[in-house]
Structures are given as structure tokens and as C-alpha cells.
mmCIF file of C-alpha atoms in Angstrom:
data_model
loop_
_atom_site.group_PDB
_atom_site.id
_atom_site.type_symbol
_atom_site.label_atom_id
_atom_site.label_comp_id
_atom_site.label_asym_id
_atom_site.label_seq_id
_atom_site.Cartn_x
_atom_site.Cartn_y
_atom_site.Cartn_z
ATOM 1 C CA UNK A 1325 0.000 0.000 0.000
ATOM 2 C CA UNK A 1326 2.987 2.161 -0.711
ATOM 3 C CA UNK A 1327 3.865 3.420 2.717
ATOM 4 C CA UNK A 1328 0.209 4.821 3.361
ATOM 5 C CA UNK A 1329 -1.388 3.850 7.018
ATOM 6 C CA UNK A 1330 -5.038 4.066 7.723
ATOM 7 C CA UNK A 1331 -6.189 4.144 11.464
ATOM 8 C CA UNK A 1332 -8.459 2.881 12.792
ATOM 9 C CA UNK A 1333 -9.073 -0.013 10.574
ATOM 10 C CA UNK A 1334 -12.605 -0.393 11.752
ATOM 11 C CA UNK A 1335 -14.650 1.539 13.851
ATOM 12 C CA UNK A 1336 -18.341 1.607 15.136
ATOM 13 C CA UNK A 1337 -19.529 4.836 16.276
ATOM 14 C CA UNK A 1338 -23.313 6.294 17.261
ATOM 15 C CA UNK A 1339 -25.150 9.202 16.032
ATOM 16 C CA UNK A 1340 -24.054 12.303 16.928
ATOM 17 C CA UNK A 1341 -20.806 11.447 17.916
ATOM 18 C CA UNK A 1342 -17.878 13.092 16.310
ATOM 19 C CA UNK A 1343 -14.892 10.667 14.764
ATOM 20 C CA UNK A 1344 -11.665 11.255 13.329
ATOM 21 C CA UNK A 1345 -9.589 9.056 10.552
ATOM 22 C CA UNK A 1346 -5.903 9.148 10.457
ATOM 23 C CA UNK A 1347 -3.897 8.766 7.278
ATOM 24 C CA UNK A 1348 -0.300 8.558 7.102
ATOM 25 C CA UNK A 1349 2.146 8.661 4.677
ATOM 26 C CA UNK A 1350 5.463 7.889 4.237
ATOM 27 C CA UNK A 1351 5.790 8.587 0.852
ATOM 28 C CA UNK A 1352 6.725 12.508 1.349
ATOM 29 C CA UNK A 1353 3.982 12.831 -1.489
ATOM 30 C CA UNK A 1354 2.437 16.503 -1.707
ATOM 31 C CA UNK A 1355 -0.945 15.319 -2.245
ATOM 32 C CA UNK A 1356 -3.561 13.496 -0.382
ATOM 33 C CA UNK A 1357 -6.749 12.586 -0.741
ATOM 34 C CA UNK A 1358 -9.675 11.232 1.021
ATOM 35 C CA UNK A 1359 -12.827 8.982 -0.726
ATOM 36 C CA UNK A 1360 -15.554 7.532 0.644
ATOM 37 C CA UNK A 1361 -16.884 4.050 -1.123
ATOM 38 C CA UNK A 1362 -19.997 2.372 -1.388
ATOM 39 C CA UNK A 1363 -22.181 -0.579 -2.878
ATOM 40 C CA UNK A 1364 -23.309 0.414 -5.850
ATOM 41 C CA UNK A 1365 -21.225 3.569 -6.406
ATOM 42 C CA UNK A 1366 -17.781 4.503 -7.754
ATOM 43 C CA UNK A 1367 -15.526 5.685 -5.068
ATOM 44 C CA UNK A 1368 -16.265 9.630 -4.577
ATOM 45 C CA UNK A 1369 -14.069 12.245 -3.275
ATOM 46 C CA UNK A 1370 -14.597 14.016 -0.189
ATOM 47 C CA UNK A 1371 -11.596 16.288 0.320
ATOM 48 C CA UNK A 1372 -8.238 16.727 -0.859
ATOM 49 C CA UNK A 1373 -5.044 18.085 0.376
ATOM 50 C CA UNK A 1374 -2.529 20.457 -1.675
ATOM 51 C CA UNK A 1375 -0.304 21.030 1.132
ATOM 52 C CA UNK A 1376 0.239 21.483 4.410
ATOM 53 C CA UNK A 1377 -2.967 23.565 5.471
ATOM 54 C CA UNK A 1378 -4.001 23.918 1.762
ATOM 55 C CA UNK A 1379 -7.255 21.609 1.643
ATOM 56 C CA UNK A 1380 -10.160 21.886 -0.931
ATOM 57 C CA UNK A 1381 -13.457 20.451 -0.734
ATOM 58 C CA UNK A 1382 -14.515 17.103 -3.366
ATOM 59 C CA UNK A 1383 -17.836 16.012 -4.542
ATOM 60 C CA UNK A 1384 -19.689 14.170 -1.086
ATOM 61 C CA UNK A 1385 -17.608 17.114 1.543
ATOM 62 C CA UNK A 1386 -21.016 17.656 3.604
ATOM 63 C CA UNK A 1387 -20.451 16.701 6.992
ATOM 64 C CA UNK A 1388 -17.115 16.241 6.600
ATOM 65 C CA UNK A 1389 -13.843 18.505 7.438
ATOM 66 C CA UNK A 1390 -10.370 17.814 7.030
ATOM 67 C CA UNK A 1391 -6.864 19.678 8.304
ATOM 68 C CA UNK A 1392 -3.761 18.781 7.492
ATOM 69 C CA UNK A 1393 -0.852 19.924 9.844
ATOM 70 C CA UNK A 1394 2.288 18.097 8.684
ATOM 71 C CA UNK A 1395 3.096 16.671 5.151
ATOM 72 C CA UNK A 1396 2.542 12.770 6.756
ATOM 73 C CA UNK A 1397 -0.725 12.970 8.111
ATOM 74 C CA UNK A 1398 -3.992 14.009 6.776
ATOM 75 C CA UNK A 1399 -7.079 14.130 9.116
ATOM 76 C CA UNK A 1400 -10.735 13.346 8.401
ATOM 77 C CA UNK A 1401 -13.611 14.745 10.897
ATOM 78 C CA UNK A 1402 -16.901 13.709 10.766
ATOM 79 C CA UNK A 1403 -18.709 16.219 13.121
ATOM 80 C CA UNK A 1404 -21.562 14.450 14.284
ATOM 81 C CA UNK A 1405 -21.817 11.269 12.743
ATOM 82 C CA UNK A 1406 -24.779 10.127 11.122
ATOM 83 C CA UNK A 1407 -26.080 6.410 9.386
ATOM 84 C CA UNK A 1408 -25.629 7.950 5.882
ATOM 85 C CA UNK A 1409 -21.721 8.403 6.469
ATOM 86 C CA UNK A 1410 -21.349 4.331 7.512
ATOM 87 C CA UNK A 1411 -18.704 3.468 4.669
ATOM 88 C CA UNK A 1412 -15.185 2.660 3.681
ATOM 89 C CA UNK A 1413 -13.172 5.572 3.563
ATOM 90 C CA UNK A 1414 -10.139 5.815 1.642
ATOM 91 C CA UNK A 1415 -6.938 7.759 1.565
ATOM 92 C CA UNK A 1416 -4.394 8.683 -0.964
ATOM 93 C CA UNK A 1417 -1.659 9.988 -2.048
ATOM 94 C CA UNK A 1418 0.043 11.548 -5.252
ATOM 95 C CA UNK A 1419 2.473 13.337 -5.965
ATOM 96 C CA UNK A 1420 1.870 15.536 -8.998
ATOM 97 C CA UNK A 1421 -1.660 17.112 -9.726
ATOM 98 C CA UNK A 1422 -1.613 16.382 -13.203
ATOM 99 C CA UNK A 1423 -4.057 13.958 -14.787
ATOM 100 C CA UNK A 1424 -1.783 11.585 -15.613
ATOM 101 C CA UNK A 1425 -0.197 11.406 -12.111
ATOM 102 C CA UNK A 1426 -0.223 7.625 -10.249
ATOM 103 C CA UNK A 1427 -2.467 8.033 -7.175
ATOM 104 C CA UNK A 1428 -1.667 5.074 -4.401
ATOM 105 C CA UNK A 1429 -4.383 4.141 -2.013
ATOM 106 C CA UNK A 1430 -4.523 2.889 1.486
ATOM 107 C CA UNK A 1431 -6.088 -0.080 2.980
ATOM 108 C CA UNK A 1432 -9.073 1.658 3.755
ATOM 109 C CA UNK A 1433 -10.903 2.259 6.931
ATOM 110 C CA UNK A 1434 -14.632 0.580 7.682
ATOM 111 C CA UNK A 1435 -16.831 2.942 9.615
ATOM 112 C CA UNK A 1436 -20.781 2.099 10.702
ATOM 113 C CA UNK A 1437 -22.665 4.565 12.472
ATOM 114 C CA UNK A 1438 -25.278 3.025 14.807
ATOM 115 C CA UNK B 162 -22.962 14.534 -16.492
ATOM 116 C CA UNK B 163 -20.006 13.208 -15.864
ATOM 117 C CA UNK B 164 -20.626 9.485 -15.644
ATOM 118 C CA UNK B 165 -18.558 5.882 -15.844
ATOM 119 C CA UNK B 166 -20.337 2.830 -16.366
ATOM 120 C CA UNK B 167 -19.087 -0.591 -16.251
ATOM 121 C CA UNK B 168 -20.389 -4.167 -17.052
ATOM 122 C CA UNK B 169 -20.883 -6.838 -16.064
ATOM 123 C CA UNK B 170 -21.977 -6.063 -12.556
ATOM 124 C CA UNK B 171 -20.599 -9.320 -11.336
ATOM 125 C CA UNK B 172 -18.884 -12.323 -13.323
ATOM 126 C CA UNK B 173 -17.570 -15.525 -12.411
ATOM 127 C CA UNK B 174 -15.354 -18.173 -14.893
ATOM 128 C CA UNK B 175 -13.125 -20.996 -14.224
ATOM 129 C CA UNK B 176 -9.594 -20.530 -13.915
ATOM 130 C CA UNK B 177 -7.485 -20.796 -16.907
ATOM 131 C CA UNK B 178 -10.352 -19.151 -18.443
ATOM 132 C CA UNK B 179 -10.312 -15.249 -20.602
ATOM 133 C CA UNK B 180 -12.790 -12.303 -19.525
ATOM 134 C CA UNK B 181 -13.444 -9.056 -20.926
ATOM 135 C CA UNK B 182 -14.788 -6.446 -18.651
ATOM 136 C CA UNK B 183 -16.539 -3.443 -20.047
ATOM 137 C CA UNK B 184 -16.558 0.571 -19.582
ATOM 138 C CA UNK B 185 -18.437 3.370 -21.006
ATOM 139 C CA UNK B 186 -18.180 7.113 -19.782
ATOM 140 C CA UNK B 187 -19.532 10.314 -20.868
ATOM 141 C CA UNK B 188 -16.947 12.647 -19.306
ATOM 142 C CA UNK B 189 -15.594 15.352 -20.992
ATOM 143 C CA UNK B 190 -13.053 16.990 -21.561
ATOM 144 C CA UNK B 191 -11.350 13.346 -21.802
ATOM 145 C CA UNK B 192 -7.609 13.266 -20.726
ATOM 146 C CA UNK B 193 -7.497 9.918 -19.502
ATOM 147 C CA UNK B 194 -8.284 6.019 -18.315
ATOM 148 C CA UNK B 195 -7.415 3.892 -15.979
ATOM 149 C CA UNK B 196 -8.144 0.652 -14.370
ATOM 150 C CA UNK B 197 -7.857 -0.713 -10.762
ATOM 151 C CA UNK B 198 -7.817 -4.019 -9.264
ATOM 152 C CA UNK B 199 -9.395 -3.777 -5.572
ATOM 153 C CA UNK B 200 -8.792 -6.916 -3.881
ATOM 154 C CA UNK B 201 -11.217 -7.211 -1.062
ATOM 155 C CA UNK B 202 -10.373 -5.606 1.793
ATOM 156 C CA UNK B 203 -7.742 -3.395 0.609
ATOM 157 C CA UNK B 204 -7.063 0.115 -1.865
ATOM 158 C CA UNK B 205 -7.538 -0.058 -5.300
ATOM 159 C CA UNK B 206 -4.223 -0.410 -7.424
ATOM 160 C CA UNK B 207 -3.361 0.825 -10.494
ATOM 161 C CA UNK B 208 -3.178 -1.411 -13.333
ATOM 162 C CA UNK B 209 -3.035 0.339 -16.466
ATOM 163 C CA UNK B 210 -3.430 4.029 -17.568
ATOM 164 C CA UNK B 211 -4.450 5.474 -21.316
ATOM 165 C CA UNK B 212 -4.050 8.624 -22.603
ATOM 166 C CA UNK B 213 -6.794 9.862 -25.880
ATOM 167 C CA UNK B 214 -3.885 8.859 -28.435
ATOM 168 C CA UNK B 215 -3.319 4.856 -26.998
ATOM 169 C CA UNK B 216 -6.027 2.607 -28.082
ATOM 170 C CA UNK B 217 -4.181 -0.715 -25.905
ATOM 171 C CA UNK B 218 -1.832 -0.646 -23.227
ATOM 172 C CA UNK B 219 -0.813 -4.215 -21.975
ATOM 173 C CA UNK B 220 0.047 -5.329 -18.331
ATOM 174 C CA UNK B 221 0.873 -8.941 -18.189
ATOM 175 C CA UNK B 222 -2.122 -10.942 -18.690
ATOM 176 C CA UNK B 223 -4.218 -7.934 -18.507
ATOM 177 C CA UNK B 224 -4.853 -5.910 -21.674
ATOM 178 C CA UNK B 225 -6.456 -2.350 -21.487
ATOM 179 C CA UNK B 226 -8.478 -1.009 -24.926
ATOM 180 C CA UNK B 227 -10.053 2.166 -25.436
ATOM 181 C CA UNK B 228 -11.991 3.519 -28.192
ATOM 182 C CA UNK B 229 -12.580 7.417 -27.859
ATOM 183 C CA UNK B 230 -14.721 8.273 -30.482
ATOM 184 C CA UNK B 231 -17.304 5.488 -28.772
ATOM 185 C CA UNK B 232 -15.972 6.030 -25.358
ATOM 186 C CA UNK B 233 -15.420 3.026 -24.397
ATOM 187 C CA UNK B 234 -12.757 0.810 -22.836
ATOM 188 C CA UNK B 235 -12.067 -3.081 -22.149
ATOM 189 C CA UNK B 236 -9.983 -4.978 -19.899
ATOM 190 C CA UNK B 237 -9.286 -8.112 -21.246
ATOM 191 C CA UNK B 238 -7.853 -10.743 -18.644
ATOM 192 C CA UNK B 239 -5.932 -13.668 -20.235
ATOM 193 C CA UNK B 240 -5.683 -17.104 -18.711
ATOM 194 C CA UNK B 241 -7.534 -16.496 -15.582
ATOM 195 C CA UNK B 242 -6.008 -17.167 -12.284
ATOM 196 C CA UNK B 243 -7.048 -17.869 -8.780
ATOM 197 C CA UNK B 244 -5.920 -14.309 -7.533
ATOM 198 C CA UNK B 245 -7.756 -12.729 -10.155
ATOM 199 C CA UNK B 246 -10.679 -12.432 -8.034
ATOM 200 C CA UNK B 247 -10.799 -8.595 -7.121
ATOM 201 C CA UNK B 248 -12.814 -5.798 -8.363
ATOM 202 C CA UNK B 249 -12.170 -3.937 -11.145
ATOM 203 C CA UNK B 250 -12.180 -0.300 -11.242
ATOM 204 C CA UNK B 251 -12.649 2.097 -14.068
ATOM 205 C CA UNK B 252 -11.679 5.477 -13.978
ATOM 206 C CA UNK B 253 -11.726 8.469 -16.208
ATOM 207 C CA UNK B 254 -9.871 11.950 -15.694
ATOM 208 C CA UNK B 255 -11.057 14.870 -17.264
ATOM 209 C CA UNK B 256 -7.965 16.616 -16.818
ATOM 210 C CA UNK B 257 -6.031 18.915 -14.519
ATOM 211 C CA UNK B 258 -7.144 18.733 -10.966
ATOM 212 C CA UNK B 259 -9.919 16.617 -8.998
ATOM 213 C CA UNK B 260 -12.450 16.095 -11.697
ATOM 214 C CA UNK B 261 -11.823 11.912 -11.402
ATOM 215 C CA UNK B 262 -14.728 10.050 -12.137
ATOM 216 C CA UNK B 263 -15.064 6.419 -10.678
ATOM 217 C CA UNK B 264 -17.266 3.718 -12.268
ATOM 218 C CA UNK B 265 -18.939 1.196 -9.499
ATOM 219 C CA UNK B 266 -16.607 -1.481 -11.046
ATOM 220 C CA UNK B 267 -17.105 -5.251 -11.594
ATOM 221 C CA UNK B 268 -16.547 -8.359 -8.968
ATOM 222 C CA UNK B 269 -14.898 -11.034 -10.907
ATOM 223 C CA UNK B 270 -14.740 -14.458 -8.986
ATOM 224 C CA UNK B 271 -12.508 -17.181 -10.483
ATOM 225 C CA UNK B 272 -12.929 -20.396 -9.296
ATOM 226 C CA UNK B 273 -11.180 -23.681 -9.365
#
């Protein structure tokens, strides 16, 4: 998975509660990326990182904010968790933001919201 | 809009067998293709990529097709084997920036 750490693996939160996803990279790649997949759909982007504190917002960002502090680690919040945000969330990584770039992706972390 | 299709949904053939697996998309500007394998349980990984001006780009036993006047693309797996079983992801770039556009993908099982 190209030196790209998800954590946690799995998680199982309630409503309302507010949850965090770790990714880490040891790559030293400028950009990062975080998806969300789901049965039936393509994975979709919810935010992506530029740099260090340089974030923009993807197709699914509602509910969703992101901060990135160091070049390593990019953070996903999820507020107040609701049912509709119980997915597989992926990170990754790239170094050039060109189309043609190679984009590696972590292992993924499961989340259900109860 | 900005869609990616792919089909089959789901397919399953015996190993040694060959499979073609199917993608249409509507996005445009076009700038380029690429397919994933997504074993389960971990990240997609990148098996091929085309750019408008390749129409096949080979990979082992995988072979990658695309047609951009129909806007469509093929993976063609040759000589099936047991680690095979993934899904396969399509994806199509419009360009510079985020505008990546993921098709649902296919499950392929091979089995013994």
C-alpha cells in the first residue's frame, strides 16, 4: 500500500458522535486525498489536500472537514456522525496534480454509524 | 454529467479461463483512463493508464483497450487465475485537478 497507514481499521460509532480518521504517509507525497466508497457507487471524493494547510473540498464534503498539519498525516472529521456516512473511507496519495499522475491508495478504513 | 459505467456487474469463470470487462463514460473533456484491481479488503491499485492517443496498453495478462470516439474501454484478462478475483475499477480523468470520475466497477470471482 505504498507506505500509506489508515487508522483505525474499523470503527463503530453512534449518532451524533464526532470521529476522526488518520492517514499517514510515508511517501513525502504533496498530495492526499480522502474517498468515501460504497455498494453500488464509484468511489467519490470528499476532500483533498494540496499542502500542508491547503485543503479543498470534493464532490460528497457535507459533513465532513479535514486539516492537514504536517506533510505525513492528513485528518478526516466527521462532526456528528450520522447512518448515511457508515462506509469505507479511503486515503491517498500523489504526488503531482496532473491527470496523468499515479495516485496510491490505502487499505481503507470501515466505519458504521449506529 | 459526468458518468462511468461498467459491465458486467458481477462475473464468475473458471480458472485458466479469458474475460473481458466493459466501460463506457460520458466525461468530458477526456484526458485519460485507468483501471484498478481492488482486492477485497484493501485500496484499489493501479493497473493500467491510457491517454486519448493509446487505443491498448498491456500489463501482463491484462490488456487495457479504449476507443474514444465510442468512449469506451475493455480490460481483457488472459488465462484467468485464482488471484484474479478482485474488483475492477474504471476510472476516467477529465484533466487537470480533482475532476476523477469512478465507475462502481465489476466483482470477478474465479474459481477452481
Amino acid at each position: 500500500d505504498a507506505g500509506i497507514t489508515q487508522s483505525p481499521r474499523h470503527k463503530v460509532t453512534e449518532t451524533g458522535t464526532p470521529v476522526t480518521l488518520r492517514c499517514h504517509q510515508t511517501e513525502n507525497h504533496r498530495y492526499m486525498y480522502w474517498y468515501r466508497q460504497d455498494p453500488g457507487h464509484g468511489l467519490r471524493l470528499i476532500h483533498y489536500s494540496y499542502g500542508v494547510k491547503d485543503t479543498d473540498k470534493g464532490e460528497v464534503s457535507d459533513g465532513y472537514s479535514v486539516s492537514r498539519s504536517k506533510t505525513e498525516d492528513f485528518l478526516l472529521t466527521l462532526e456528528s456522525a450520522t447512518s448515511s456516512q457508515t462506509s469505507v473511507y479511503f486515503c491517498a496519495i500523489s504526488e503531482l496534480l496532473t491527470s496523468s499522475y499515479e495516485q496510491y491508495f490505502g487499505p481503507g478504513t470501515r466505519l458504521t454509524v449506529t | 454529467k459526468n458518468q462511468v459505467e461498467q459491465s458486467p456487474q458481477s462475473l464468475i469463470i473458471l480458472e485458466g479461463k479469458n474475460c473481458t470487462l466493459q466501460c463506457n463514460y460520458t466525461v468530458s473533456p477526456f484526458s485519460n483512463l485507468r483501471w484498478y484491481k481492488q482486492d477485497t479488503g484493501r485500496g484499489p491499485v493501479s493497473l493500467t493508464i491510457m491517454t486519448f492517443s493509446e487505443n491498448t496498453k498491456s500489463n501482463g495478462r491484462y490488456t487495457a483497450t479504449l476507443d474514444a470516439d465510442t468512449k469506451q474501454s475493455s480490460l481483457h484478462i488472459t488465462a484467468s487465475q485464482l488471484s484474479d478475483s478482485a474488483s475492477y475499477i474504471c476510472v476516467v480523468s477529465g484533466g487537470y485537478g480533482q475532476n476523477f470520475v469512478f465507475g462502481p466497477g465489476t466483482r470477478l470471482s474465479v474459481l477452481p
